[in-house]
Structures are given as C-alpha cells and as structure tokens.
Amino acid sequence: MSTAHSVSSTLYFITSQNPLKTQEFAFQTKSVLYNKFHPNFCLSKKSTSSTKSQFLNKLQSISCKSLSTASPINTKNYEFTDGGAELELRLQLGEKGEIPNSKDIFVDVNEDSITIRLKSFGSIITLIETTDLYGKIKPAETIWYIDEDQLVVNLKKYDPDMKWPDFMESWDSLTEGIVPMLKGTSIYLVGESAEINQKVAKELASGIGYTPLSTRDLLESFAKQTIESWVMSEGMESVVEAESSVLESLSSHVRAVVATLGGQCGAARGTDKWRHLYSGFTIWLSQSEAADEDSAKKEVQRDIKDGSTAYTNAEVVVKIAEWEPNHAQAVAQACLSALKRLILSDKKLSGKKSLYIRLGCRGDWPNIKPPGWDPSAKSGEPTIM
C-alpha cells in the first residue's frame, strides 16, 4: 500500500569535490534523497555551530535546469524579511562612496534559484548564487534597486501562505519552518539499520523539538534483555510481534520521532505491520550501493517497482552511502527537506494523518473510509479523503 501523492523528488550527493548536488525529478508517491558522504565534509555532534555553518556554506548544488555553485553568503552582509506574499533581500554592497552603478549589477532569478553578480574593475564577482531557495518564487515579478549602500531585491512567492524562516534552505530554516507544517504529526524512521534510524531520530527530534523514541530501547527495557538475546531465546517473529505492539501504542502519540528496528527483526519489514506506522510520516533510510545520483534514482525506482521490501511503503526515501555516525545531522536535514516538499505537494496531509489516528489506524491509508468501516469488508466503499 502506498500514498497516492505525486511529488517532486530530490537527490542529494555529497563528495569532497562537490559537497552537495541536488537533482529534481518527477516520481510517483515518493520524495527521494540520496546522500554520499566524504569524511572531509562530515559534521560531528561535537562540532561548534561555527563549524556547522562553515560546512553548510560549502554546499554545492546541481539542479535539473542548470549547474551552479552555492557561494558562501556572509550573514553579516545580507538581511532577509518575509512580508507575507513578498520577500525582501537586502545585500550590503560596500561602504558609502564605493557603491557600484546599477548597470554593473546583474540579478538572474528563476523559480527556485537566484544569482546576483557585480561587475567591478572589469571582473565579474558573484555575490550570491544558489538553487537552494527555501521555496518557489515568481521570477517575472522580481524588482530590485539600490538603497544607499544596499542592493534591495523584492521577490514574490508562489505560495503566499508559506512562511519562509530564511532566504535559503538550511538546517536552521528547515527545523524552524517544518514544525507548523507537521501540525504535531509524528515521524517514523524505518530501514535496514536500527543504529542509523536511532541516531538520525535523535538529531531530528532535537532540531524540531520533538521527543526521540526508539523501539529498540523500549523493547529492551520491557524485556530486560537485548534484542539479540531475545531472538536467540524466543525467535525473530516474537520480536517482530512485540515491536508491532509498541508501534500500536505509539500511534496515538504526537510530536515524536520514532526509530524502529532494522533488518529481519523489524516490524516494518512486513507489509501487514504498517497500519500503525501510517499514523505518522514515514521515512525510509536506505543504505545505497549506488555510486552517483543517476544510479541512486534507478535503484529507488527498481525497489518500488519490484516491491521486494515493505520499506517502499514509506512516503520519503533517503538514500545513504558511506554512513558514519557523524553524518546524522546531514541525513536529518535531507529528511526535513524531503518532508517539506511532501507536505507542500498536499497541504492536507497532516490533517489527514490526524483523521486516520482518530478513526483508529484501521489500515485504510491513504484512502480513508467512513466511520464504521470494517477492515475485513470488501473494497468499493466510498472514502472520506
């Protein structure tokens, strides 16, 4: 069973030469991201905020429309204001007396990107170049002018109701902006590795102010033994059923990020165990063997087409290569970026999740049936949403 939403998917690919590449493509029902990490561009949990900022400022982007480099923006030299339907970007040009002529300033704007260049002493200087705008804008309605020592760029949003915490998409802007969009809906992380699920869940929960929960910790606390010893003594299916019961209990909780068990011990590996996972937004953290974005895209398409794993039920897929524990925040940021795109594709999704919970998580996601519907009844009944 999968959701019937068609969204714009995104691939992220991190290497030493190109720290972050983004490629968008149309893909039925999924928001997909691919991460390949290089040790020189990884964030440690003990990193200072300055180090994190330096890392994120090194990100490079490739869109399906153009190739560009996201040059570092000095946060002391630009101001950003969200005025509702309009956005205002103010960029410091220099000291008074050194302000360039307007004919030497070039502003190039597309739906999801902006480039600002300045001609100075015969050379072209890039002030800003990014395809990582927080949302989409209307390029034809862009106005810019010089106000004393600042370049002022007025932009029109495609979605006037969408709040932009900042000019560009980043860890800080995503963690701030995603919270009202989620409306309290919990997040479930599934995948082959319980360790990855748990570490990313902690980063996500810390960033958005949710409660981090681990089904491994809950099960081991209850059973007074490790998952491994439980499997040895009672068998794998016993653990699967126990986690399924835990997920049922957690399905009525809000504002939680739940890390599930990985591998054969996890309930999420069975398609018949997803009825309570659908109470929240589900993210598959998938370890990838792909070497590049195109291979990762084909890998996801192959996974979903053959349906060999129940993880393909997830609404978001994040492809990860070369995992290390200090990659957790970068993966968490990719999750938030994909979730934002998923919710923007259907702004009723969070409310629909709430309704699904109120009706008892009956397994009728995404085609929710009216109250009183019997899960064992034949299909063909009308849906609510």
mmCIF file of C-alpha atoms in Angstrom, residues 26-374:
data_model
loop_
_atom_site.group_PDB
_atom_site.id
_atom_site.type_symbol
_atom_site.label_atom_id
_atom_site.label_comp_id
_atom_site.label_asym_id
_atom_site.label_seq_id
_atom_site.Cartn_x
_atom_site.Cartn_y
_atom_site.Cartn_z
ATOM 1 C CA ALA A 26 9.029 13.717 -11.081
ATOM 2 C CA PHE A 27 8.359 10.493 -9.213
ATOM 3 C CA GLN A 28 5.046 8.934 -8.187
ATOM 4 C CA THR A 29 4.264 8.804 -4.450
ATOM 5 C CA LYS A 30 7.789 9.312 -3.113
ATOM 6 C CA SER A 31 10.158 12.019 -2.057
ATOM 7 C CA VAL A 32 13.625 10.567 -2.599
ATOM 8 C CA LEU A 33 17.031 11.812 -1.462
ATOM 9 C CA TYR A 34 20.471 10.317 -1.966
ATOM 10 C CA ASN A 35 23.432 11.070 0.282
ATOM 11 C CA LYS A 36 27.034 10.068 -0.327
ATOM 12 C CA PHE A 37 29.436 11.305 2.309
ATOM 13 C CA HIS A 38 33.120 12.091 2.358
ATOM 14 C CA PRO A 39 34.972 12.356 5.697
ATOM 15 C CA ASN A 40 36.249 15.854 4.897
ATOM 16 C CA PHE A 41 32.710 17.184 4.758
ATOM 17 C CA CYS A 42 31.059 15.487 7.733
ATOM 18 C CA LEU A 43 29.621 17.135 10.819
ATOM 19 C CA SER A 44 30.453 15.813 14.236
ATOM 20 C CA LYS A 45 27.926 16.006 17.049
ATOM 21 C CA LYS A 46 30.615 17.865 18.983
ATOM 22 C CA SER A 47 31.138 20.420 16.206
ATOM 23 C CA THR A 48 30.598 24.042 17.097
ATOM 24 C CA SER A 49 27.824 25.980 15.416
ATOM 25 C CA SER A 50 30.543 27.887 13.556
ATOM 26 C CA THR A 51 31.921 24.643 12.118
ATOM 27 C CA LYS A 52 28.436 23.551 11.066
ATOM 28 C CA SER A 53 27.850 26.888 9.383
ATOM 29 C CA GLN A 54 31.138 26.601 7.512
ATOM 30 C CA PHE A 55 30.154 23.118 6.325
ATOM 31 C CA LEU A 56 26.728 24.148 5.099
ATOM 32 C CA ASN A 57 28.159 27.216 3.386
ATOM 33 C CA LYS A 58 30.336 24.899 1.282
ATOM 34 C CA LEU A 59 27.344 23.121 -0.217
ATOM 35 C CA GLN A 60 27.204 22.945 -3.975
ATOM 36 C CA SER A 61 24.046 22.304 -5.979
ATOM 37 C CA ILE A 62 23.103 20.834 -9.343
ATOM 38 C CA SER A 63 19.515 21.383 -10.468
ATOM 39 C CA CYS A 64 17.866 19.737 -13.431
ATOM 40 C CA LYS A 65 17.848 23.158 -15.111
ATOM 41 C CA SER A 66 21.368 24.410 -14.547
ATOM 42 C CA LEU A 67 24.718 23.867 -12.891
ATOM 43 C CA SER A 68 25.689 26.334 -10.193
ATOM 44 C CA THR A 69 27.754 26.693 -7.065
ATOM 45 C CA ALA A 70 26.212 27.927 -3.856
ATOM 46 C CA SER A 71 28.786 30.515 -2.844
ATOM 47 C CA PRO A 72 29.105 31.262 0.865
ATOM 48 C CA ILE A 73 26.898 34.128 1.935
ATOM 49 C CA ASN A 74 28.244 36.325 4.702
ATOM 50 C CA THR A 75 25.285 36.516 7.063
ATOM 51 C CA LYS A 76 26.538 39.916 8.306
ATOM 52 C CA ASN A 77 26.105 41.397 4.825
ATOM 53 C CA TYR A 78 22.542 40.450 3.998
ATOM 54 C CA GLU A 79 19.152 40.884 5.620
ATOM 55 C CA PHE A 80 16.036 38.883 4.848
ATOM 56 C CA THR A 81 12.393 39.709 5.565
ATOM 57 C CA ASP A 82 9.268 37.644 4.905
ATOM 58 C CA GLY A 83 6.433 40.100 4.331
ATOM 59 C CA GLY A 84 3.722 37.559 3.553
ATOM 60 C CA ALA A 85 3.227 37.434 -0.199
ATOM 61 C CA GLU A 86 6.512 39.249 -0.762
ATOM 62 C CA LEU A 87 10.113 38.671 0.296
ATOM 63 C CA GLU A 88 12.823 41.257 0.681
ATOM 64 C CA LEU A 89 16.539 40.557 0.423
ATOM 65 C CA ARG A 90 18.983 43.318 1.332
ATOM 66 C CA LEU A 91 22.592 42.789 0.371
ATOM 67 C CA GLN A 92 25.426 45.016 1.532
ATOM 68 C CA LEU A 93 27.301 46.365 -1.483
ATOM 69 C CA GLY A 94 30.114 48.262 0.237
ATOM 70 C CA GLU A 95 30.907 51.465 2.025
ATOM 71 C CA LYS A 96 29.345 54.756 1.000
ATOM 72 C CA GLY A 97 31.278 56.270 -1.864
ATOM 73 C CA GLU A 98 32.084 52.799 -3.198
ATOM 74 C CA ILE A 99 28.593 51.860 -4.340
ATOM 75 C CA PRO A 100 28.529 50.470 -7.904
ATOM 76 C CA ASN A 101 26.329 51.773 -10.668
ATOM 77 C CA SER A 102 23.100 49.839 -11.248
ATOM 78 C CA LYS A 103 24.250 48.945 -14.758
ATOM 79 C CA ASP A 104 27.082 46.917 -13.186
ATOM 80 C CA ILE A 105 24.692 44.736 -11.159
ATOM 81 C CA PHE A 106 23.147 41.595 -12.681
ATOM 82 C CA VAL A 107 20.236 39.798 -10.994
ATOM 83 C CA ASP A 108 19.137 36.492 -12.529
ATOM 84 C CA VAL A 109 16.096 34.855 -10.927
ATOM 85 C CA ASN A 110 14.318 31.545 -11.616
ATOM 86 C CA GLU A 111 11.568 29.769 -9.679
ATOM 87 C CA ASP A 112 13.922 28.173 -7.179
ATOM 88 C CA SER A 113 17.225 29.952 -7.732
ATOM 89 C CA ILE A 114 18.823 33.375 -7.711
ATOM 90 C CA THR A 115 22.184 34.681 -8.917
ATOM 91 C CA ILE A 116 23.470 38.165 -8.156
ATOM 92 C CA ARG A 117 26.686 39.315 -9.825
ATOM 93 C CA LEU A 118 28.611 42.560 -9.733
ATOM 94 C CA LYS A 119 30.982 43.981 -12.336
ATOM 95 C CA SER A 120 33.974 45.555 -10.644
ATOM 96 C CA PHE A 121 37.176 46.776 -12.301
ATOM 97 C CA GLY A 122 36.473 44.670 -15.372
ATOM 98 C CA SER A 123 35.831 41.463 -13.422
ATOM 99 C CA ILE A 124 32.539 39.756 -12.611
ATOM 100 C CA ILE A 125 32.090 38.994 -8.901
ATOM 101 C CA THR A 126 29.377 36.587 -7.758
ATOM 102 C CA LEU A 127 27.658 37.939 -4.646
ATOM 103 C CA ILE A 128 25.033 35.198 -4.350
ATOM 104 C CA GLU A 129 24.390 32.075 -6.433
ATOM 105 C CA THR A 130 22.117 29.380 -5.094
ATOM 106 C CA THR A 131 19.478 26.867 -6.187
ATOM 107 C CA ASP A 132 18.575 26.254 -2.559
ATOM 108 C CA LEU A 133 15.884 28.889 -2.082
ATOM 109 C CA TYR A 134 13.555 27.942 0.763
ATOM 110 C CA GLY A 135 10.575 27.911 -1.597
ATOM 111 C CA LYS A 136 9.500 28.903 -5.103
ATOM 112 C CA ILE A 137 9.194 32.460 -6.361
ATOM 113 C CA LYS A 138 7.686 34.245 -9.376
ATOM 114 C CA PRO A 139 10.708 35.386 -11.386
ATOM 115 C CA ALA A 140 8.741 37.729 -13.670
ATOM 116 C CA GLU A 141 7.625 39.812 -10.678
ATOM 117 C CA THR A 142 11.092 40.399 -9.233
ATOM 118 C CA ILE A 143 12.074 44.024 -8.592
ATOM 119 C CA TRP A 144 15.489 45.247 -7.478
ATOM 120 C CA TYR A 145 17.038 48.632 -6.752
ATOM 121 C CA ILE A 146 19.884 50.280 -4.839
ATOM 122 C CA ASP A 147 19.039 51.867 -1.493
ATOM 123 C CA GLU A 148 22.066 53.831 -0.267
ATOM 124 C CA ASP A 149 24.723 51.139 0.332
ATOM 125 C CA GLN A 150 22.431 48.125 -0.109
ATOM 126 C CA LEU A 151 21.019 46.168 -3.031
ATOM 127 C CA VAL A 152 17.325 45.505 -2.357
ATOM 128 C CA VAL A 153 15.644 42.600 -4.138
ATOM 129 C CA ASN A 154 11.861 42.186 -3.815
ATOM 130 C CA LEU A 155 10.556 38.712 -4.664
ATOM 131 C CA LYS A 156 7.017 37.353 -5.000
ATOM 132 C CA LYS A 157 6.201 33.929 -3.532
ATOM 133 C CA TYR A 158 4.317 31.282 -5.454
ATOM 134 C CA ASP A 159 2.663 30.324 -2.181
ATOM 135 C CA PRO A 160 1.861 33.474 -0.163
ATOM 136 C CA ASP A 161 0.729 31.398 2.820
ATOM 137 C CA MET A 162 4.062 29.616 3.167
ATOM 138 C CA LYS A 163 6.307 31.142 5.833
ATOM 139 C CA TRP A 164 9.988 31.468 4.886
ATOM 140 C CA PRO A 165 12.177 31.332 8.028
ATOM 141 C CA ASP A 166 15.176 32.333 5.904
ATOM 142 C CA PHE A 167 16.205 33.094 2.343
ATOM 143 C CA MET A 168 17.799 29.695 1.741
ATOM 144 C CA GLU A 169 17.083 26.150 2.811
ATOM 145 C CA SER A 170 19.373 25.133 5.681
ATOM 146 C CA TRP A 171 19.288 23.130 8.892
ATOM 147 C CA ASP A 172 18.118 26.164 10.871
ATOM 148 C CA SER A 173 15.462 27.271 8.383
ATOM 149 C CA LEU A 174 14.133 23.731 7.925
ATOM 150 C CA THR A 175 13.905 22.949 11.646
ATOM 151 C CA GLU A 176 12.001 26.188 12.185
ATOM 152 C CA GLY A 177 9.789 26.000 9.117
ATOM 153 C CA ILE A 178 8.761 22.335 9.219
ATOM 154 C CA VAL A 179 7.193 22.413 12.697
ATOM 155 C CA PRO A 180 3.962 24.284 11.809
ATOM 156 C CA MET A 181 3.671 22.189 8.650
ATOM 157 C CA LEU A 182 3.785 18.923 10.614
ATOM 158 C CA LYS A 183 0.994 20.077 12.967
ATOM 159 C CA GLY A 184 2.228 17.689 15.640
ATOM 160 C CA THR A 185 2.306 14.627 13.378
ATOM 161 C CA SER A 186 4.952 12.148 14.476
ATOM 162 C CA ILE A 187 7.765 10.860 12.254
ATOM 163 C CA TYR A 188 8.758 7.192 11.895
ATOM 164 C CA LEU A 189 12.181 6.149 10.605
ATOM 165 C CA VAL A 190 12.420 2.701 9.040
ATOM 166 C CA GLY A 191 15.259 0.921 7.285
ATOM 167 C CA GLU A 192 17.865 -1.791 7.412
ATOM 168 C CA SER A 193 19.878 -0.292 10.284
ATOM 169 C CA ALA A 194 18.456 0.342 13.756
ATOM 170 C CA GLU A 195 21.627 2.303 14.572
ATOM 171 C CA ILE A 196 21.127 4.733 11.682
ATOM 172 C CA ASN A 197 17.432 5.073 12.474
ATOM 173 C CA GLN A 198 18.187 5.870 16.106
ATOM 174 C CA LYS A 199 20.982 8.396 15.519
ATOM 175 C CA VAL A 200 19.039 10.285 12.854
ATOM 176 C CA ALA A 201 15.906 10.245 15.032
ATOM 177 C CA LYS A 202 17.814 11.952 17.851
ATOM 178 C CA GLU A 203 19.051 14.682 15.502
ATOM 179 C CA LEU A 204 15.595 15.234 14.037
ATOM 180 C CA ALA A 205 13.906 15.346 17.428
ATOM 181 C CA SER A 206 16.493 17.762 18.806
ATOM 182 C CA GLY A 207 16.131 20.055 15.810
ATOM 183 C CA ILE A 208 12.317 20.301 15.746
ATOM 184 C CA GLY A 209 11.613 19.967 19.464
ATOM 185 C CA TYR A 210 10.026 16.507 19.280
ATOM 186 C CA THR A 211 10.511 13.568 21.652
ATOM 187 C CA PRO A 212 13.042 10.988 20.404
ATOM 188 C CA LEU A 213 11.861 7.405 20.875
ATOM 189 C CA SER A 214 13.490 4.100 19.987
ATOM 190 C CA THR A 215 11.529 0.870 19.750
ATOM 191 C CA ARG A 216 14.790 -0.990 20.495
ATOM 192 C CA ASP A 217 15.182 0.857 23.806
ATOM 193 C CA LEU A 218 11.517 0.388 24.696
ATOM 194 C CA LEU A 219 11.577 -3.337 23.919
ATOM 195 C CA GLU A 220 14.854 -3.999 25.732
ATOM 196 C CA SER A 221 13.654 -2.052 28.774
ATOM 197 C CA PHE A 222 10.458 -4.092 28.858
ATOM 198 C CA ALA A 223 12.086 -7.479 28.269
ATOM 199 C CA LYS A 224 15.160 -6.806 30.452
ATOM 200 C CA GLN A 225 17.345 -8.279 27.719
ATOM 201 C CA THR A 226 18.925 -7.257 24.438
ATOM 202 C CA ILE A 227 17.174 -7.758 21.118
ATOM 203 C CA GLU A 228 19.885 -10.242 20.155
ATOM 204 C CA SER A 229 19.315 -12.423 23.219
ATOM 205 C CA TRP A 230 15.554 -12.145 22.737
ATOM 206 C CA VAL A 231 15.897 -13.506 19.203
ATOM 207 C CA MET A 232 18.081 -16.355 20.461
ATOM 208 C CA SER A 233 15.646 -17.353 23.200
ATOM 209 C CA GLU A 234 12.230 -16.749 21.612
ATOM 210 C CA GLY A 235 12.820 -16.311 17.891
ATOM 211 C CA MET A 236 12.723 -13.431 15.471
ATOM 212 C CA GLU A 237 8.956 -13.395 14.973
ATOM 213 C CA SER A 238 8.462 -12.834 18.695
ATOM 214 C CA VAL A 239 10.441 -9.591 18.432
ATOM 215 C CA VAL A 240 8.538 -8.558 15.304
ATOM 216 C CA GLU A 241 5.198 -9.019 17.056
ATOM 217 C CA ALA A 242 6.428 -7.189 20.147
ATOM 218 C CA GLU A 243 7.585 -4.186 18.109
ATOM 219 C CA SER A 244 4.263 -4.195 16.272
ATOM 220 C CA SER A 245 2.523 -3.870 19.646
ATOM 221 C CA VAL A 246 4.821 -0.993 20.592
ATOM 222 C CA LEU A 247 4.027 0.781 17.320
ATOM 223 C CA GLU A 248 0.326 0.370 18.013
ATOM 224 C CA SER A 249 0.801 2.009 21.401
ATOM 225 C CA LEU A 250 2.844 4.861 19.916
ATOM 226 C CA SER A 251 0.411 5.528 17.069
ATOM 227 C CA SER A 252 -1.710 7.805 19.242
ATOM 228 C CA HIS A 253 1.317 9.855 20.330
ATOM 229 C CA VAL A 254 2.124 13.213 18.764
ATOM 230 C CA ARG A 255 5.342 15.193 18.369
ATOM 231 C CA ALA A 256 7.624 12.160 18.466
ATOM 232 C CA VAL A 257 10.377 10.901 16.188
ATOM 233 C CA VAL A 258 10.374 7.104 16.392
ATOM 234 C CA ALA A 259 13.374 4.999 15.375
ATOM 235 C CA THR A 260 12.272 1.472 14.508
ATOM 236 C CA LEU A 261 14.213 -1.782 14.481
ATOM 237 C CA GLY A 262 16.110 -2.636 11.331
ATOM 238 C CA GLY A 263 16.620 -5.838 9.399
ATOM 239 C CA GLN A 264 14.618 -9.009 9.842
ATOM 240 C CA CYS A 265 13.741 -8.161 13.460
ATOM 241 C CA GLY A 266 11.813 -5.051 12.498
ATOM 242 C CA ALA A 267 8.044 -4.993 12.123
ATOM 243 C CA ALA A 268 8.376 -2.543 9.210
ATOM 244 C CA ARG A 269 9.764 -5.317 7.004
ATOM 245 C CA GLY A 270 6.249 -6.825 6.783
ATOM 246 C CA THR A 271 3.560 -5.109 4.719
ATOM 247 C CA ASP A 272 0.930 -6.300 7.188
ATOM 248 C CA LYS A 273 2.567 -4.334 10.023
ATOM 249 C CA TRP A 274 2.232 -0.845 8.571
ATOM 250 C CA ARG A 275 -1.237 0.177 9.724
ATOM 251 C CA HIS A 276 0.135 1.996 12.780
ATOM 252 C CA LEU A 277 3.217 3.361 11.019
ATOM 253 C CA TYR A 278 0.862 5.274 8.725
ATOM 254 C CA SER A 279 -0.199 7.374 11.731
ATOM 255 C CA GLY A 280 2.926 9.464 11.133
ATOM 256 C CA PHE A 281 5.167 10.496 8.274
ATOM 257 C CA THR A 282 7.342 7.533 7.329
ATOM 258 C CA ILE A 283 10.937 7.882 6.129
ATOM 259 C CA TRP A 284 12.993 5.003 4.759
ATOM 260 C CA LEU A 285 16.706 5.497 5.493
ATOM 261 C CA SER A 286 18.066 3.248 2.780
ATOM 262 C CA GLN A 287 21.720 2.255 2.598
ATOM 263 C CA SER A 288 22.698 2.510 -1.042
ATOM 264 C CA GLU A 289 25.237 0.788 -3.257
ATOM 265 C CA ALA A 290 24.867 3.475 -5.916
ATOM 266 C CA ALA A 291 27.933 5.457 -6.964
ATOM 267 C CA ASP A 292 26.107 8.552 -8.206
ATOM 268 C CA GLU A 293 22.726 10.284 -8.426
ATOM 269 C CA ASP A 294 21.543 8.537 -11.567
ATOM 270 C CA SER A 295 22.323 5.111 -10.132
ATOM 271 C CA ALA A 296 20.543 6.007 -6.901
ATOM 272 C CA LYS A 297 17.467 7.141 -8.820
ATOM 273 C CA LYS A 298 17.351 3.862 -10.737
ATOM 274 C CA GLU A 299 17.875 1.935 -7.507
ATOM 275 C CA VAL A 300 14.835 3.572 -5.909
ATOM 276 C CA GLN A 301 12.703 3.051 -8.996
ATOM 277 C CA ARG A 302 13.724 -0.615 -9.059
ATOM 278 C CA ASP A 303 12.919 -1.051 -5.359
ATOM 279 C CA ILE A 304 9.461 0.424 -5.735
ATOM 280 C CA LYS A 305 8.685 -1.385 -8.970
ATOM 281 C CA ASP A 306 9.520 -4.889 -7.757
ATOM 282 C CA GLY A 307 8.021 -4.290 -4.292
ATOM 283 C CA SER A 308 10.546 -6.667 -2.742
ATOM 284 C CA THR A 309 10.619 -4.778 0.537
ATOM 285 C CA ALA A 310 7.837 -3.255 2.616
ATOM 286 C CA TYR A 311 10.070 -0.239 3.212
ATOM 287 C CA THR A 312 8.864 1.059 -0.148
ATOM 288 C CA ASN A 313 5.588 1.917 1.630
ATOM 289 C CA ALA A 314 7.414 4.889 3.159
ATOM 290 C CA GLU A 315 6.403 8.336 1.955
ATOM 291 C CA VAL A 316 10.002 9.570 1.916
ATOM 292 C CA VAL A 317 13.115 7.660 0.845
ATOM 293 C CA VAL A 318 16.596 8.880 1.796
ATOM 294 C CA LYS A 319 19.429 7.030 0.050
ATOM 295 C CA ILE A 320 22.665 6.898 2.085
ATOM 296 C CA ALA A 321 26.143 5.720 1.129
ATOM 297 C CA GLU A 322 29.287 5.547 3.263
ATOM 298 C CA TRP A 323 27.452 6.006 6.568
ATOM 299 C CA GLU A 324 29.303 7.215 9.646
ATOM 300 C CA PRO A 325 27.687 8.229 12.959
ATOM 301 C CA ASN A 326 28.706 11.874 12.497
ATOM 302 C CA HIS A 327 26.613 12.021 9.305
ATOM 303 C CA ALA A 328 23.392 12.034 11.313
ATOM 304 C CA GLN A 329 22.594 15.745 11.074
ATOM 305 C CA ALA A 330 23.235 15.873 7.322
ATOM 306 C CA VAL A 331 20.845 12.933 6.842
ATOM 307 C CA ALA A 332 18.329 14.572 9.185
ATOM 308 C CA GLN A 333 18.480 17.762 7.103
ATOM 309 C CA ALA A 334 17.800 15.720 3.968
ATOM 310 C CA CYS A 335 14.782 14.164 5.715
ATOM 311 C CA LEU A 336 13.359 17.574 6.605
ATOM 312 C CA SER A 337 13.886 18.878 3.077
ATOM 313 C CA ALA A 338 12.002 15.896 1.639
ATOM 314 C CA LEU A 339 9.224 16.174 4.229
ATOM 315 C CA LYS A 340 8.760 19.838 3.381
ATOM 316 C CA ARG A 341 8.313 19.004 -0.306
ATOM 317 C CA LEU A 342 5.969 16.137 0.500
ATOM 318 C CA ILE A 343 3.675 18.281 2.655
ATOM 319 C CA LEU A 344 3.719 21.159 0.178
ATOM 320 C CA SER A 345 2.527 18.707 -2.505
ATOM 321 C CA ASP A 346 -0.625 18.168 -0.427
ATOM 322 C CA LYS A 347 -1.220 20.604 2.418
ATOM 323 C CA LYS A 348 -3.994 18.384 3.789
ATOM 324 C CA LEU A 349 -1.597 15.531 4.578
ATOM 325 C CA SER A 350 -1.009 16.440 8.233
ATOM 326 C CA GLY A 351 -4.738 16.813 8.854
ATOM 327 C CA LYS A 352 -5.360 13.535 7.062
ATOM 328 C CA LYS A 353 -2.876 11.783 9.370
ATOM 329 C CA SER A 354 -4.777 13.173 12.364
ATOM 330 C CA LEU A 355 -8.073 11.852 10.996
ATOM 331 C CA TYR A 356 -6.502 8.444 10.344
ATOM 332 C CA ILE A 357 -5.471 8.272 14.023
ATOM 333 C CA ARG A 358 -8.874 9.406 15.306
ATOM 334 C CA LEU A 359 -10.561 6.657 13.287
ATOM 335 C CA GLY A 360 -8.321 4.022 14.886
ATOM 336 C CA CYS A 361 -5.481 3.421 12.388
ATOM 337 C CA ARG A 362 -7.558 0.806 10.587
ATOM 338 C CA GLY A 363 -5.112 0.239 7.734
ATOM 339 C CA ASP A 364 -7.128 2.202 5.153
ATOM 340 C CA TRP A 365 -4.324 4.664 4.389
ATOM 341 C CA PRO A 366 -4.301 6.675 2.160
ATOM 342 C CA ASN A 367 -7.927 6.102 1.077
ATOM 343 C CA ILE A 368 -9.613 6.660 4.427
ATOM 344 C CA LYS A 369 -13.044 5.049 4.730
ATOM 345 C CA PRO A 370 -16.045 6.495 6.627
ATOM 346 C CA PRO A 371 -16.537 5.811 10.357
ATOM 347 C CA GLY A 372 -17.784 2.299 10.998
ATOM 348 C CA TRP A 373 -15.838 0.812 8.116
ATOM 349 C CA ASP A 374 -14.921 -2.835 8.647
#
